[in-house]
Amino acid sequence: MTAHAEPWTRVSDGERDRVVRRLQQAFADGRLGPGEMEERLERALTATSHGDLLPTVADLPDDPDDLDDVVQLTLTGGRIRRSGDWQVPRLLRVESEYGGVRLDLSRAVVRHQEIDIELRLAYGSAAIVLPPGATANADGVRTSWGSVICAAPGRARPGRLHVRITGELGYGGVRVRTPRRWFGLRR
């Protein structure tokens, strides 16, 4: 949620969700009591404008997730690959003119319960490997000449990583899956 938005501007579901997460964190940190938490949650969930939403978190510390946990990877040709023990940001933007993308989250360090991956690929496909138990929603991906296949549950589950994948692909597809196992070992 942006603090500089006009008070009458309507809020999105994503902005409400971020405020709810911020309130939940404040409650977990002991900054809010149960009664106040319940009251603020109700106001946040029913807010229609920034003027309704902003007061629910005005006296809480800034959310570090909203400040700078965004990474942009841009490539003209070649491949973008991330695997092993890498730090996953809250928002990962990936742009490539000619080339594929492989993001393996199965052993990555993910500090957030929900992350967003935005793909902008002109010629190339993307493969995203989720950790066991994670969920993903790839309904926000559009492709001109390819398919979007998501082999993971699409609805977020409490306490589990949820990945939202959005973007546009000209000539290529997206495949989202969990790690493959071979005789109990990761491949």
mmCIF file of C-alpha atoms in Angstrom:
data_model
loop_
_atom_site.group_PDB
_atom_site.id
_atom_site.type_symbol
_atom_site.label_atom_id
_atom_site.label_comp_id
_atom_site.label_asym_id
_atom_site.label_seq_id
_atom_site.Cartn_x
_atom_site.Cartn_y
_atom_site.Cartn_z
ATOM 1 C CA MET A 1 0.000 0.000 0.000
ATOM 2 C CA THR A 2 1.366 3.378 -0.908
ATOM 3 C CA ALA A 3 1.142 6.046 1.781
ATOM 4 C CA HIS A 4 1.076 8.839 -0.820
ATOM 5 C CA ALA A 5 -2.142 7.632 -2.516
ATOM 6 C CA GLU A 6 -5.106 9.970 -2.424
ATOM 7 C CA PRO A 7 -7.557 9.092 0.397
ATOM 8 C CA TRP A 8 -10.478 8.609 -2.004
ATOM 9 C CA THR A 9 -8.588 6.218 -4.323
ATOM 10 C CA ARG A 10 -10.070 2.726 -4.229
ATOM 11 C CA VAL A 11 -7.905 -0.058 -2.798
ATOM 12 C CA SER A 12 -7.161 -3.401 -4.434
ATOM 13 C CA ASP A 13 -7.446 -6.861 -2.898
ATOM 14 C CA GLY A 14 -3.643 -7.043 -2.876
ATOM 15 C CA GLU A 15 -3.392 -3.826 -0.840
ATOM 16 C CA ARG A 16 -5.936 -5.161 1.658
ATOM 17 C CA ASP A 17 -3.994 -8.440 1.878
ATOM 18 C CA ARG A 18 -0.717 -6.608 2.592
ATOM 19 C CA VAL A 19 -2.376 -4.601 5.381
ATOM 20 C CA VAL A 20 -3.864 -7.789 6.867
ATOM 21 C CA ARG A 21 -0.398 -9.419 6.871
ATOM 22 C CA ARG A 22 1.055 -6.306 8.496
ATOM 23 C CA LEU A 23 -1.637 -6.394 11.201
ATOM 24 C CA GLN A 24 -1.017 -10.094 11.792
ATOM 25 C CA GLN A 25 2.707 -9.419 12.188
ATOM 26 C CA ALA A 26 1.991 -6.560 14.625
ATOM 27 C CA PHE A 27 -0.223 -8.912 16.661
ATOM 28 C CA ALA A 28 2.501 -11.610 16.630
ATOM 29 C CA ASP A 29 5.060 -9.001 17.768
ATOM 30 C CA GLY A 30 2.806 -8.018 20.697
ATOM 31 C CA ARG A 31 2.023 -4.530 19.354
ATOM 32 C CA LEU A 32 -1.735 -5.229 19.201
ATOM 33 C CA GLY A 33 -4.026 -6.996 21.646
ATOM 34 C CA PRO A 34 -6.682 -9.493 20.512
ATOM 35 C CA GLY A 35 -9.574 -7.009 20.647
ATOM 36 C CA GLU A 36 -7.730 -4.284 18.780
ATOM 37 C CA MET A 37 -6.484 -6.803 16.217
ATOM 38 C CA GLU A 38 -10.020 -8.010 15.528
ATOM 39 C CA GLU A 39 -11.323 -4.444 15.172
ATOM 40 C CA ARG A 40 -8.524 -3.399 12.803
ATOM 41 C CA LEU A 41 -8.871 -6.546 10.713
ATOM 42 C CA GLU A 42 -12.571 -5.871 10.223
ATOM 43 C CA ARG A 43 -11.847 -2.274 9.147
ATOM 44 C CA ALA A 44 -9.076 -3.408 6.783
ATOM 45 C CA LEU A 45 -11.150 -6.140 5.149
ATOM 46 C CA THR A 46 -14.110 -3.823 4.562
ATOM 47 C CA ALA A 47 -12.062 -0.804 3.422
ATOM 48 C CA THR A 48 -12.927 0.541 -0.023
ATOM 49 C CA SER A 49 -10.524 3.505 -0.180
ATOM 50 C CA HIS A 50 -7.043 4.385 1.023
ATOM 51 C CA GLY A 51 -8.673 6.790 3.478
ATOM 52 C CA ASP A 52 -10.408 3.783 5.088
ATOM 53 C CA LEU A 53 -7.382 1.489 4.962
ATOM 54 C CA LEU A 54 -4.444 3.700 5.979
ATOM 55 C CA PRO A 55 -5.591 4.424 9.578
ATOM 56 C CA THR A 56 -5.554 0.685 10.403
ATOM 57 C CA VAL A 57 -1.724 0.651 10.164
ATOM 58 C CA ALA A 58 -0.791 4.340 10.587
ATOM 59 C CA ASP A 59 0.716 3.822 14.056
ATOM 60 C CA LEU A 60 2.630 0.641 13.158
ATOM 61 C CA PRO A 61 6.232 0.431 11.895
ATOM 62 C CA ASP A 62 6.726 0.388 8.134
ATOM 63 C CA ASP A 63 6.538 -3.016 6.531
ATOM 64 C CA PRO A 64 10.040 -3.825 5.217
ATOM 65 C CA ASP A 65 8.450 -6.008 2.523
ATOM 66 C CA ASP A 66 6.839 -2.917 0.981
ATOM 67 C CA LEU A 67 10.056 -0.892 0.924
ATOM 68 C CA ASP A 68 12.709 -2.643 -1.094
ATOM 69 C CA ASP A 69 12.285 -6.397 -1.412
ATOM 70 C CA VAL A 70 11.944 -6.316 -5.188
ATOM 71 C CA VAL A 71 14.515 -7.786 -7.591
ATOM 72 C CA GLN A 72 14.557 -7.325 -11.355
ATOM 73 C CA LEU A 73 16.448 -9.736 -13.613
ATOM 74 C CA THR A 74 16.839 -8.529 -17.210
ATOM 75 C CA LEU A 75 18.541 -10.362 -20.049
ATOM 76 C CA THR A 76 18.563 -9.915 -23.823
ATOM 77 C CA GLY A 77 19.726 -13.425 -24.773
ATOM 78 C CA GLY A 78 20.695 -16.584 -22.938
ATOM 79 C CA ARG A 79 19.192 -18.192 -19.867
ATOM 80 C CA ILE A 80 18.261 -16.978 -16.428
ATOM 81 C CA ARG A 81 18.747 -19.708 -13.825
ATOM 82 C CA ARG A 82 18.423 -19.642 -10.063
ATOM 83 C CA SER A 83 18.819 -22.793 -7.986
ATOM 84 C CA GLY A 84 20.229 -24.061 -4.713
ATOM 85 C CA ASP A 85 20.545 -21.768 -1.705
ATOM 86 C CA TRP A 86 19.477 -18.396 -3.117
ATOM 87 C CA GLN A 87 17.498 -15.570 -1.489
ATOM 88 C CA VAL A 88 14.025 -15.156 -2.990
ATOM 89 C CA PRO A 89 12.594 -11.621 -2.832
ATOM 90 C CA ARG A 90 8.945 -10.818 -2.170
ATOM 91 C CA LEU A 91 8.630 -9.680 -5.799
ATOM 92 C CA LEU A 92 10.812 -11.073 -8.584
ATOM 93 C CA ARG A 93 10.517 -9.429 -12.006
ATOM 94 C CA VAL A 94 12.072 -11.364 -14.880
ATOM 95 C CA GLU A 95 12.484 -9.916 -18.388
ATOM 96 C CA SER A 96 14.142 -11.650 -21.310
ATOM 97 C CA GLU A 97 14.027 -10.951 -25.021
ATOM 98 C CA TYR A 98 15.484 -14.281 -26.230
ATOM 99 C CA GLY A 99 15.993 -16.985 -23.663
ATOM 100 C CA GLY A 100 14.487 -19.259 -21.082
ATOM 101 C CA VAL A 101 14.044 -18.964 -17.343
ATOM 102 C CA ARG A 102 14.411 -21.644 -14.680
ATOM 103 C CA LEU A 103 13.662 -20.705 -11.072
ATOM 104 C CA ASP A 104 14.157 -23.540 -8.595
ATOM 105 C CA LEU A 105 12.676 -22.581 -5.225
ATOM 106 C CA SER A 106 12.944 -26.094 -3.767
ATOM 107 C CA ARG A 107 16.079 -25.282 -1.709
ATOM 108 C CA ALA A 108 15.954 -21.494 -1.826
ATOM 109 C CA VAL A 109 15.711 -19.188 1.180
ATOM 110 C CA VAL A 110 12.178 -17.755 1.154
ATOM 111 C CA ARG A 111 11.436 -15.295 3.989
ATOM 112 C CA HIS A 112 7.900 -14.511 2.866
ATOM 113 C CA GLN A 113 4.818 -16.670 3.015
ATOM 114 C CA GLU A 114 3.618 -15.194 -0.278
ATOM 115 C CA ILE A 115 5.776 -14.133 -3.195
ATOM 116 C CA ASP A 116 5.081 -12.737 -6.650
ATOM 117 C CA ILE A 117 6.913 -13.611 -9.864
ATOM 118 C CA GLU A 118 6.314 -11.353 -12.886
ATOM 119 C CA LEU A 119 7.470 -12.745 -16.224
ATOM 120 C CA ARG A 120 8.010 -10.742 -19.428
ATOM 121 C CA LEU A 121 9.447 -13.110 -22.025
ATOM 122 C CA ALA A 122 9.315 -12.399 -25.753
ATOM 123 C CA TYR A 123 10.843 -15.692 -27.000
ATOM 124 C CA GLY A 124 11.375 -18.314 -24.345
ATOM 125 C CA SER A 125 9.708 -20.428 -21.706
ATOM 126 C CA ALA A 126 9.800 -20.473 -17.915
ATOM 127 C CA ALA A 127 10.039 -23.392 -15.504
ATOM 128 C CA ILE A 128 9.367 -22.799 -11.818
ATOM 129 C CA VAL A 129 10.064 -25.544 -9.276
ATOM 130 C CA LEU A 130 8.286 -25.148 -5.928
ATOM 131 C CA PRO A 131 9.293 -26.568 -2.561
ATOM 132 C CA PRO A 132 7.189 -29.481 -1.285
ATOM 133 C CA GLY A 133 3.838 -28.326 0.099
ATOM 134 C CA ALA A 134 3.897 -24.960 -1.676
ATOM 135 C CA THR A 135 0.963 -23.670 -3.690
ATOM 136 C CA ALA A 136 0.925 -21.524 -6.819
ATOM 137 C CA ASN A 137 -1.484 -19.518 -8.917
ATOM 138 C CA ALA A 138 -0.468 -18.916 -12.534
ATOM 139 C CA ASP A 139 -3.831 -17.578 -13.724
ATOM 140 C CA GLY A 140 -2.268 -14.154 -14.311
ATOM 141 C CA VAL A 141 0.031 -15.404 -17.103
ATOM 142 C CA ARG A 142 -0.864 -14.688 -20.734
ATOM 143 C CA THR A 143 0.875 -16.345 -23.638
ATOM 144 C CA SER A 144 0.390 -15.913 -27.372
ATOM 145 C CA TRP A 145 1.944 -19.206 -28.548
ATOM 146 C CA GLY A 146 2.396 -21.552 -25.632
ATOM 147 C CA SER A 147 0.722 -23.092 -22.644
ATOM 148 C CA VAL A 148 0.574 -22.471 -18.924
ATOM 149 C CA ILE A 149 0.759 -25.679 -16.885
ATOM 150 C CA CYS A 150 0.582 -25.521 -13.110
ATOM 151 C CA ALA A 151 0.911 -28.906 -11.399
ATOM 152 C CA ALA A 152 0.667 -27.435 -7.885
ATOM 153 C CA PRO A 153 -2.428 -26.689 -5.819
ATOM 154 C CA GLY A 154 -3.695 -23.197 -6.664
ATOM 155 C CA ARG A 155 -5.218 -22.077 -3.383
ATOM 156 C CA ALA A 156 -3.044 -20.622 -0.628
ATOM 157 C CA ARG A 157 -2.710 -22.719 2.535
ATOM 158 C CA PRO A 158 -1.948 -21.277 5.969
ATOM 159 C CA GLY A 159 1.691 -21.658 6.939
ATOM 160 C CA ARG A 160 2.779 -22.691 3.432
ATOM 161 C CA LEU A 161 4.538 -20.780 0.677
ATOM 162 C CA HIS A 162 2.170 -19.391 -1.975
ATOM 163 C CA VAL A 163 3.560 -18.145 -5.304
ATOM 164 C CA ARG A 164 1.589 -15.829 -7.596
ATOM 165 C CA ILE A 165 2.865 -15.881 -11.167
ATOM 166 C CA THR A 166 1.826 -13.186 -13.629
ATOM 167 C CA GLY A 167 3.108 -11.778 -16.884
ATOM 168 C CA GLU A 168 3.196 -12.049 -20.643
ATOM 169 C CA LEU A 169 4.995 -14.471 -22.926
ATOM 170 C CA GLY A 170 5.059 -14.026 -26.672
ATOM 171 C CA TYR A 171 6.346 -17.395 -27.898
ATOM 172 C CA GLY A 172 6.753 -19.753 -24.976
ATOM 173 C CA GLY A 173 5.022 -21.318 -22.042
ATOM 174 C CA VAL A 174 5.174 -21.619 -18.280
ATOM 175 C CA ARG A 175 5.426 -24.834 -16.310
ATOM 176 C CA VAL A 176 5.072 -24.812 -12.494
ATOM 177 C CA ARG A 177 5.750 -28.003 -10.560
ATOM 178 C CA THR A 178 7.057 -29.470 -7.322
ATOM 179 C CA PRO A 179 10.520 -31.118 -7.186
ATOM 180 C CA ARG A 180 10.902 -34.527 -8.788
ATOM 181 C CA ARG A 181 11.945 -37.413 -6.580
ATOM 182 C CA TRP A 182 13.943 -40.452 -7.622
ATOM 183 C CA PHE A 183 14.088 -43.196 -5.021
ATOM 184 C CA GLY A 184 13.563 -40.620 -2.298
ATOM 185 C CA LEU A 185 16.357 -38.304 -3.511
ATOM 186 C CA ARG A 186 16.011 -34.898 -5.169
ATOM 187 C CA ARG A 187 17.140 -34.633 -8.730
#
